[in-house]
């Protein structure tokens, strides 16, 4: 997984946190919900990144063991 993709996914989560807080402070429930959605989406993507990295690392280890 590329560093750029990981950074984008983390940024999505952080932006979601900001939107949620601004929504809370302003009483804007729509913005608050959008922030929660963005956070969830960023978290899911980060989990996918971690799974891909783990699978890649495992594959590299298995290739190394066969050499």
mmCIF file of N, CA, C and O in Angstrom:
data_model
loop_
_atom_site.group_PDB
_atom_site.id
_atom_site.type_symbol
_atom_site.label_atom_id
_atom_site.label_comp_id
_atom_site.label_asym_id
_atom_site.label_seq_id
_atom_site.Cartn_x
_atom_site.Cartn_y
_atom_site.Cartn_z
ATOM 1 N N UNK A 1 0.859 -1.164 0.000
ATOM 2 C CA UNK A 1 0.000 0.000 0.000
ATOM 3 C C UNK A 1 0.902 1.222 0.000
ATOM 4 O O UNK A 1 1.857 1.295 0.757
ATOM 5 N N UNK A 2 0.585 2.179 -0.845
ATOM 6 C CA UNK A 2 1.447 3.347 -0.956
ATOM 7 C C UNK A 2 1.251 4.309 0.216
ATOM 8 O O UNK A 2 0.173 4.383 0.810
ATOM 9 N N UNK A 3 2.294 5.035 0.483
ATOM 10 C CA UNK A 3 2.259 6.033 1.555
ATOM 11 C C UNK A 3 1.200 7.091 1.261
ATOM 12 O O UNK A 3 0.505 7.551 2.163
ATOM 13 N N UNK A 4 1.066 7.471 0.000
ATOM 14 C CA UNK A 4 0.097 8.499 -0.390
ATOM 15 C C UNK A 4 -1.324 8.036 -0.072
ATOM 16 O O UNK A 4 -2.127 8.796 0.484
ATOM 17 N N UNK A 5 -1.642 6.793 -0.405
ATOM 18 C CA UNK A 5 -2.980 6.267 -0.105
ATOM 19 C C UNK A 5 -3.235 6.247 1.395
ATOM 20 O O UNK A 5 -4.305 6.626 1.865
ATOM 21 N N UNK A 6 -2.246 5.814 2.153
ATOM 22 C CA UNK A 6 -2.391 5.770 3.609
ATOM 23 C C UNK A 6 -2.617 7.174 4.168
ATOM 24 O O UNK A 6 -3.451 7.366 5.058
ATOM 25 N N UNK A 7 -1.885 8.143 3.641
ATOM 26 C CA UNK A 7 -2.027 9.522 4.102
ATOM 27 C C UNK A 7 -3.416 10.067 3.760
ATOM 28 O O UNK A 7 -4.037 10.763 4.570
ATOM 29 N N UNK A 8 -3.915 9.752 2.574
ATOM 30 C CA UNK A 8 -5.254 10.194 2.175
ATOM 31 C C UNK A 8 -6.317 9.610 3.102
ATOM 32 O O UNK A 8 -7.251 10.295 3.495
ATOM 33 N N UNK A 9 -6.166 8.347 3.442
ATOM 34 C CA UNK A 9 -7.145 7.682 4.305
ATOM 35 C C UNK A 9 -7.116 8.263 5.714
ATOM 36 O O UNK A 9 -8.168 8.463 6.340
ATOM 37 N N UNK A 10 -5.926 8.555 6.214
ATOM 38 C CA UNK A 10 -5.815 9.177 7.538
ATOM 39 C C UNK A 10 -6.400 10.588 7.502
ATOM 40 O O UNK A 10 -7.105 11.006 8.437
ATOM 41 N N UNK A 11 -6.124 11.318 6.422
ATOM 42 C CA UNK A 11 -6.656 12.671 6.291
ATOM 43 C C UNK A 11 -8.182 12.656 6.259
ATOM 44 O O UNK A 11 -8.830 13.527 6.848
ATOM 45 N N UNK A 12 -8.752 11.675 5.593
ATOM 46 C CA UNK A 12 -10.208 11.553 5.548
ATOM 47 C C UNK A 12 -10.778 11.379 6.955
ATOM 48 O O UNK A 12 -11.792 11.996 7.312
ATOM 49 N N UNK A 13 -10.104 10.575 7.755
ATOM 50 C CA UNK A 13 -10.538 10.368 9.136
ATOM 51 C C UNK A 13 -10.447 11.670 9.942
ATOM 52 O O UNK A 13 -11.387 12.046 10.656
ATOM 53 N N UNK A 14 -9.329 12.368 9.816
ATOM 54 C CA UNK A 14 -9.122 13.599 10.574
ATOM 55 C C UNK A 14 -10.118 14.680 10.146
ATOM 56 O O UNK A 14 -10.699 15.372 10.990
ATOM 57 N N UNK A 15 -10.344 14.813 8.858
ATOM 58 C CA UNK A 15 -11.327 15.781 8.367
ATOM 59 C C UNK A 15 -12.706 15.441 8.913
ATOM 60 O O UNK A 15 -13.471 16.330 9.296
ATOM 61 N N UNK A 16 -13.013 14.160 8.980
ATOM 62 C CA UNK A 16 -14.281 13.733 9.557
ATOM 63 C C UNK A 16 -14.414 14.139 11.012
ATOM 64 O O UNK A 16 -15.486 14.564 11.454
ATOM 65 N N UNK A 17 -13.324 14.011 11.751
ATOM 66 C CA UNK A 17 -13.337 14.421 13.167
ATOM 67 C C UNK A 17 -13.624 15.914 13.287
ATOM 68 O O UNK A 17 -14.412 16.340 14.142
ATOM 69 N N UNK A 18 -12.987 16.700 12.428
ATOM 70 C CA UNK A 18 -13.188 18.147 12.459
ATOM 71 C C UNK A 18 -14.640 18.484 12.107
ATOM 72 O O UNK A 18 -15.283 19.294 12.785
ATOM 73 N N UNK A 19 -15.159 17.853 11.046
ATOM 74 C CA UNK A 19 -16.549 18.106 10.655
ATOM 75 C C UNK A 19 -17.511 17.755 11.787
ATOM 76 O O UNK A 19 -18.461 18.493 12.056
ATOM 77 N N UNK A 20 -17.256 16.633 12.424
ATOM 78 C CA UNK A 20 -18.141 16.217 13.515
ATOM 79 C C UNK A 20 -18.123 17.252 14.643
ATOM 80 O O UNK A 20 -19.180 17.642 15.161
ATOM 81 N N UNK A 21 -16.924 17.701 15.019
ATOM 82 C CA UNK A 21 -16.812 18.676 16.113
ATOM 83 C C UNK A 21 -17.463 20.005 15.744
ATOM 84 O O UNK A 21 -18.163 20.610 16.558
ATOM 85 N N UNK A 22 -17.238 20.478 14.514
ATOM 86 C CA UNK A 22 -17.852 21.728 14.071
ATOM 87 C C UNK A 22 -19.375 21.572 14.061
ATOM 88 O O UNK A 22 -20.107 22.471 14.484
ATOM 89 N N UNK A 23 -19.832 20.418 13.609
ATOM 90 C CA UNK A 23 -21.272 20.152 13.617
ATOM 91 C C UNK A 23 -21.847 20.180 15.017
ATOM 92 O O UNK A 23 -22.938 20.723 15.239
ATOM 93 N N UNK A 24 -21.115 19.603 15.960
ATOM 94 C CA UNK A 24 -21.557 19.624 17.361
ATOM 95 C C UNK A 24 -21.624 21.056 17.898
ATOM 96 O O UNK A 24 -22.600 21.443 18.533
ATOM 97 N N UNK A 25 -20.575 21.818 17.634
ATOM 98 C CA UNK A 25 -20.489 23.174 18.167
ATOM 99 C C UNK A 25 -21.528 24.123 17.568
ATOM 100 O O UNK A 25 -21.989 25.043 18.233
ATOM 101 N N UNK A 26 -21.884 23.876 16.313
ATOM 102 C CA UNK A 26 -22.826 24.762 15.633
ATOM 103 C C UNK A 26 -24.257 24.233 15.649
ATOM 104 O O UNK A 26 -25.164 24.914 15.174
ATOM 105 N N UNK A 27 -24.437 23.024 16.157
ATOM 106 C CA UNK A 27 -25.767 22.426 16.168
ATOM 107 C C UNK A 27 -26.197 21.928 14.799
ATOM 108 O O UNK A 27 -27.379 21.697 14.561
ATOM 109 N N UNK A 28 -25.241 21.737 13.918
ATOM 110 C CA UNK A 28 -25.519 21.268 12.562
ATOM 111 C C UNK A 28 -25.438 19.742 12.540
ATOM 112 O O UNK A 28 -24.358 19.161 12.415
ATOM 113 N N UNK A 29 -26.578 19.094 12.684
ATOM 114 C CA UNK A 29 -26.607 17.632 12.756
ATOM 115 C C UNK A 29 -26.163 16.981 11.452
ATOM 116 O O UNK A 29 -25.550 15.910 11.460
ATOM 117 N N UNK A 30 -26.468 17.626 10.322
ATOM 118 C CA UNK A 30 -26.062 17.075 9.025
ATOM 119 C C UNK A 30 -24.530 17.036 8.916
ATOM 120 O O UNK A 30 -23.959 16.030 8.493
ATOM 121 N N UNK A 31 -23.870 18.124 9.292
ATOM 122 C CA UNK A 31 -22.408 18.172 9.245
ATOM 123 C C UNK A 31 -21.805 17.181 10.233
ATOM 124 O O UNK A 31 -20.816 16.509 9.925
ATOM 125 N N UNK A 32 -22.413 17.057 11.389
ATOM 126 C CA UNK A 32 -21.944 16.110 12.400
ATOM 127 C C UNK A 32 -22.023 14.683 11.859
ATOM 128 O O UNK A 32 -21.075 13.905 11.979
ATOM 129 N N UNK A 33 -23.142 14.344 11.236
ATOM 130 C CA UNK A 33 -23.315 13.001 10.674
ATOM 131 C C UNK A 33 -22.344 12.761 9.519
ATOM 132 O O UNK A 33 -21.786 11.669 9.382
ATOM 133 N N UNK A 34 -22.135 13.785 8.704
ATOM 134 C CA UNK A 34 -21.190 13.659 7.592
ATOM 135 C C UNK A 34 -19.783 13.403 8.129
ATOM 136 O O UNK A 34 -19.040 12.581 7.586
ATOM 137 N N UNK A 35 -19.431 14.081 9.208
ATOM 138 C CA UNK A 35 -18.126 13.861 9.830
ATOM 139 C C UNK A 35 -17.969 12.448 10.352
ATOM 140 O O UNK A 35 -16.923 11.821 10.182
ATOM 141 N N UNK A 36 -19.020 11.931 10.959
ATOM 142 C CA UNK A 36 -18.980 10.549 11.453
ATOM 143 C C UNK A 36 -18.819 9.573 10.300
ATOM 144 O O UNK A 36 -18.062 8.605 10.390
ATOM 145 N N UNK A 37 -19.511 9.851 9.199
ATOM 146 C CA UNK A 37 -19.419 8.995 8.019
ATOM 147 C C UNK A 37 -18.002 9.018 7.455
ATOM 148 O O UNK A 37 -17.432 7.973 7.108
ATOM 149 N N UNK A 38 -17.421 10.213 7.371
ATOM 150 C CA UNK A 38 -16.056 10.338 6.857
ATOM 151 C C UNK A 38 -15.055 9.599 7.741
ATOM 152 O O UNK A 38 -14.134 8.946 7.243
ATOM 153 N N UNK A 39 -15.249 9.712 9.049
ATOM 154 C CA UNK A 39 -14.359 9.001 9.979
ATOM 155 C C UNK A 39 -14.454 7.497 9.772
ATOM 156 O O UNK A 39 -13.429 6.808 9.722
ATOM 157 N N UNK A 40 -15.661 7.001 9.661
ATOM 158 C CA UNK A 40 -15.854 5.567 9.469
ATOM 159 C C UNK A 40 -15.216 5.111 8.162
ATOM 160 O O UNK A 40 -14.516 4.101 8.123
ATOM 161 N N UNK A 41 -15.437 5.887 7.113
ATOM 162 C CA UNK A 41 -14.862 5.542 5.818
ATOM 163 C C UNK A 41 -13.335 5.520 5.887
ATOM 164 O O UNK A 41 -12.696 4.587 5.393
ATOM 165 N N UNK A 42 -12.745 6.535 6.514
ATOM 166 C CA UNK A 42 -11.289 6.566 6.656
ATOM 167 C C UNK A 42 -10.772 5.402 7.471
ATOM 168 O O UNK A 42 -9.750 4.798 7.134
ATOM 169 N N UNK A 43 -11.475 5.061 8.536
ATOM 170 C CA UNK A 43 -11.066 3.924 9.378
ATOM 171 C C UNK A 43 -11.138 2.609 8.623
ATOM 172 O O UNK A 43 -10.243 1.767 8.738
ATOM 173 N N UNK A 44 -12.203 2.426 7.846
ATOM 174 C CA UNK A 44 -12.346 1.192 7.066
ATOM 175 C C UNK A 44 -11.218 1.085 6.045
ATOM 176 O O UNK A 44 -10.610 0.018 5.880
ATOM 177 N N UNK A 45 -10.915 2.185 5.386
ATOM 178 C CA UNK A 45 -9.837 2.178 4.396
ATOM 179 C C UNK A 45 -8.489 1.903 5.057
ATOM 180 O O UNK A 45 -7.661 1.168 4.498
ATOM 181 N N UNK A 46 -8.264 2.467 6.250
ATOM 182 C CA UNK A 46 -7.016 2.208 6.955
ATOM 183 C C UNK A 46 -6.913 0.739 7.375
ATOM 184 O O UNK A 46 -5.831 0.149 7.337
ATOM 185 N N UNK A 47 -8.022 0.158 7.766
ATOM 186 C CA UNK A 47 -8.025 -1.264 8.106
ATOM 187 C C UNK A 47 -7.673 -2.095 6.875
ATOM 188 O O UNK A 47 -6.881 -3.032 6.959
ATOM 189 N N UNK A 48 -8.244 -1.716 5.734
ATOM 190 C CA UNK A 48 -7.903 -2.393 4.482
ATOM 191 C C UNK A 48 -6.425 -2.270 4.163
ATOM 192 O O UNK A 48 -5.785 -3.231 3.716
ATOM 193 N N UNK A 49 -5.870 -1.082 4.390
ATOM 194 C CA UNK A 49 -4.436 -0.875 4.170
ATOM 195 C C UNK A 49 -3.621 -1.828 5.034
ATOM 196 O O UNK A 49 -2.659 -2.443 4.563
ATOM 197 N N UNK A 50 -4.017 -1.947 6.296
ATOM 198 C CA UNK A 50 -3.292 -2.823 7.228
ATOM 199 C C UNK A 50 -3.372 -4.280 6.806
ATOM 200 O O UNK A 50 -2.383 -5.015 6.877
ATOM 201 N N UNK A 51 -4.539 -4.692 6.356
ATOM 202 C CA UNK A 51 -4.715 -6.078 5.902
ATOM 203 C C UNK A 51 -3.849 -6.338 4.670
ATOM 204 O O UNK A 51 -3.167 -7.366 4.580
ATOM 205 N N UNK A 52 -3.845 -5.397 3.740
ATOM 206 C CA UNK A 52 -3.024 -5.551 2.531
ATOM 207 C C UNK A 52 -1.546 -5.620 2.885
ATOM 208 O O UNK A 52 -0.799 -6.430 2.330
ATOM 209 N N UNK A 53 -1.115 -4.755 3.805
ATOM 210 C CA UNK A 53 0.290 -4.778 4.224
ATOM 211 C C UNK A 53 0.651 -6.102 4.891
ATOM 212 O O UNK A 53 1.708 -6.672 4.628
ATOM 213 N N UNK A 54 -0.236 -6.591 5.745
ATOM 214 C CA UNK A 54 0.031 -7.858 6.436
ATOM 215 C C UNK A 54 0.098 -9.005 5.434
ATOM 216 O O UNK A 54 0.972 -9.875 5.539
ATOM 217 N N UNK A 55 -0.800 -9.003 4.464
ATOM 218 C CA UNK A 55 -0.799 -10.060 3.444
ATOM 219 C C UNK A 55 0.480 -9.989 2.610
ATOM 220 O O UNK A 55 1.085 -11.021 2.295
ATOM 221 N N UNK A 56 0.896 -8.797 2.281
ATOM 222 C CA UNK A 56 2.124 -8.621 1.510
ATOM 223 C C UNK A 56 3.337 -9.090 2.307
ATOM 224 O O UNK A 56 4.209 -9.783 1.774
ATOM 225 N N UNK A 57 3.371 -8.725 3.594
ATOM 226 C CA UNK A 57 4.485 -9.157 4.449
ATOM 227 C C UNK A 57 4.517 -10.670 4.588
ATOM 228 O O UNK A 57 5.587 -11.280 4.562
ATOM 229 N N UNK A 58 3.354 -11.269 4.736
ATOM 230 C CA UNK A 58 3.285 -12.725 4.838
ATOM 231 C C UNK A 58 3.766 -13.371 3.546
ATOM 232 O O UNK A 58 4.537 -14.331 3.573
ATOM 233 N N UNK A 59 3.325 -12.817 2.424
ATOM 234 C CA UNK A 59 3.767 -13.337 1.132
ATOM 235 C C UNK A 59 5.267 -13.233 0.971
ATOM 236 O O UNK A 59 5.920 -14.165 0.481
ATOM 237 N N UNK A 60 5.831 -12.108 1.399
ATOM 238 C CA UNK A 60 7.284 -11.936 1.319
ATOM 239 C C UNK A 60 8.004 -12.951 2.198
ATOM 240 O O UNK A 60 9.024 -13.521 1.798
ATOM 241 N N UNK A 61 7.465 -13.206 3.388
ATOM 242 C CA UNK A 61 8.085 -14.182 4.286
ATOM 243 C C UNK A 61 8.018 -15.581 3.693
ATOM 244 O O UNK A 61 8.966 -16.347 3.773
ATOM 245 N N UNK A 62 6.874 -15.918 3.110
ATOM 246 C CA UNK A 62 6.719 -17.248 2.517
ATOM 247 C C UNK A 62 7.670 -17.421 1.334
ATOM 248 O O UNK A 62 8.253 -18.482 1.159
ATOM 249 N N UNK A 63 7.831 -16.399 0.536
ATOM 250 C CA UNK A 63 8.771 -16.456 -0.588
ATOM 251 C C UNK A 63 10.189 -16.627 -0.079
ATOM 252 O O UNK A 63 10.963 -17.368 -0.654
ATOM 253 N N UNK A 64 10.511 -15.925 1.010
ATOM 254 C CA UNK A 64 11.846 -16.014 1.588
ATOM 255 C C UNK A 64 12.133 -17.379 2.151
ATOM 256 O O UNK A 64 13.246 -17.864 2.059
ATOM 257 N N UNK A 65 11.129 -18.052 2.714
ATOM 258 C CA UNK A 65 11.320 -19.364 3.308
ATOM 259 C C UNK A 65 11.559 -20.423 2.242
ATOM 260 O O UNK A 65 12.181 -21.442 2.510
ATOM 261 N N UNK A 66 11.078 -20.196 1.043
ATOM 262 C CA UNK A 66 11.211 -21.192 -0.034
ATOM 263 C C UNK A 66 12.540 -21.089 -0.736
ATOM 264 O O UNK A 66 12.928 -21.955 -1.500
ATOM 265 N N UNK A 67 13.275 -19.995 -0.534
ATOM 266 C CA UNK A 67 14.545 -19.788 -1.253
ATOM 267 C C UNK A 67 15.650 -20.610 -0.655
ATOM 268 O O UNK A 67 15.734 -20.945 0.447
#
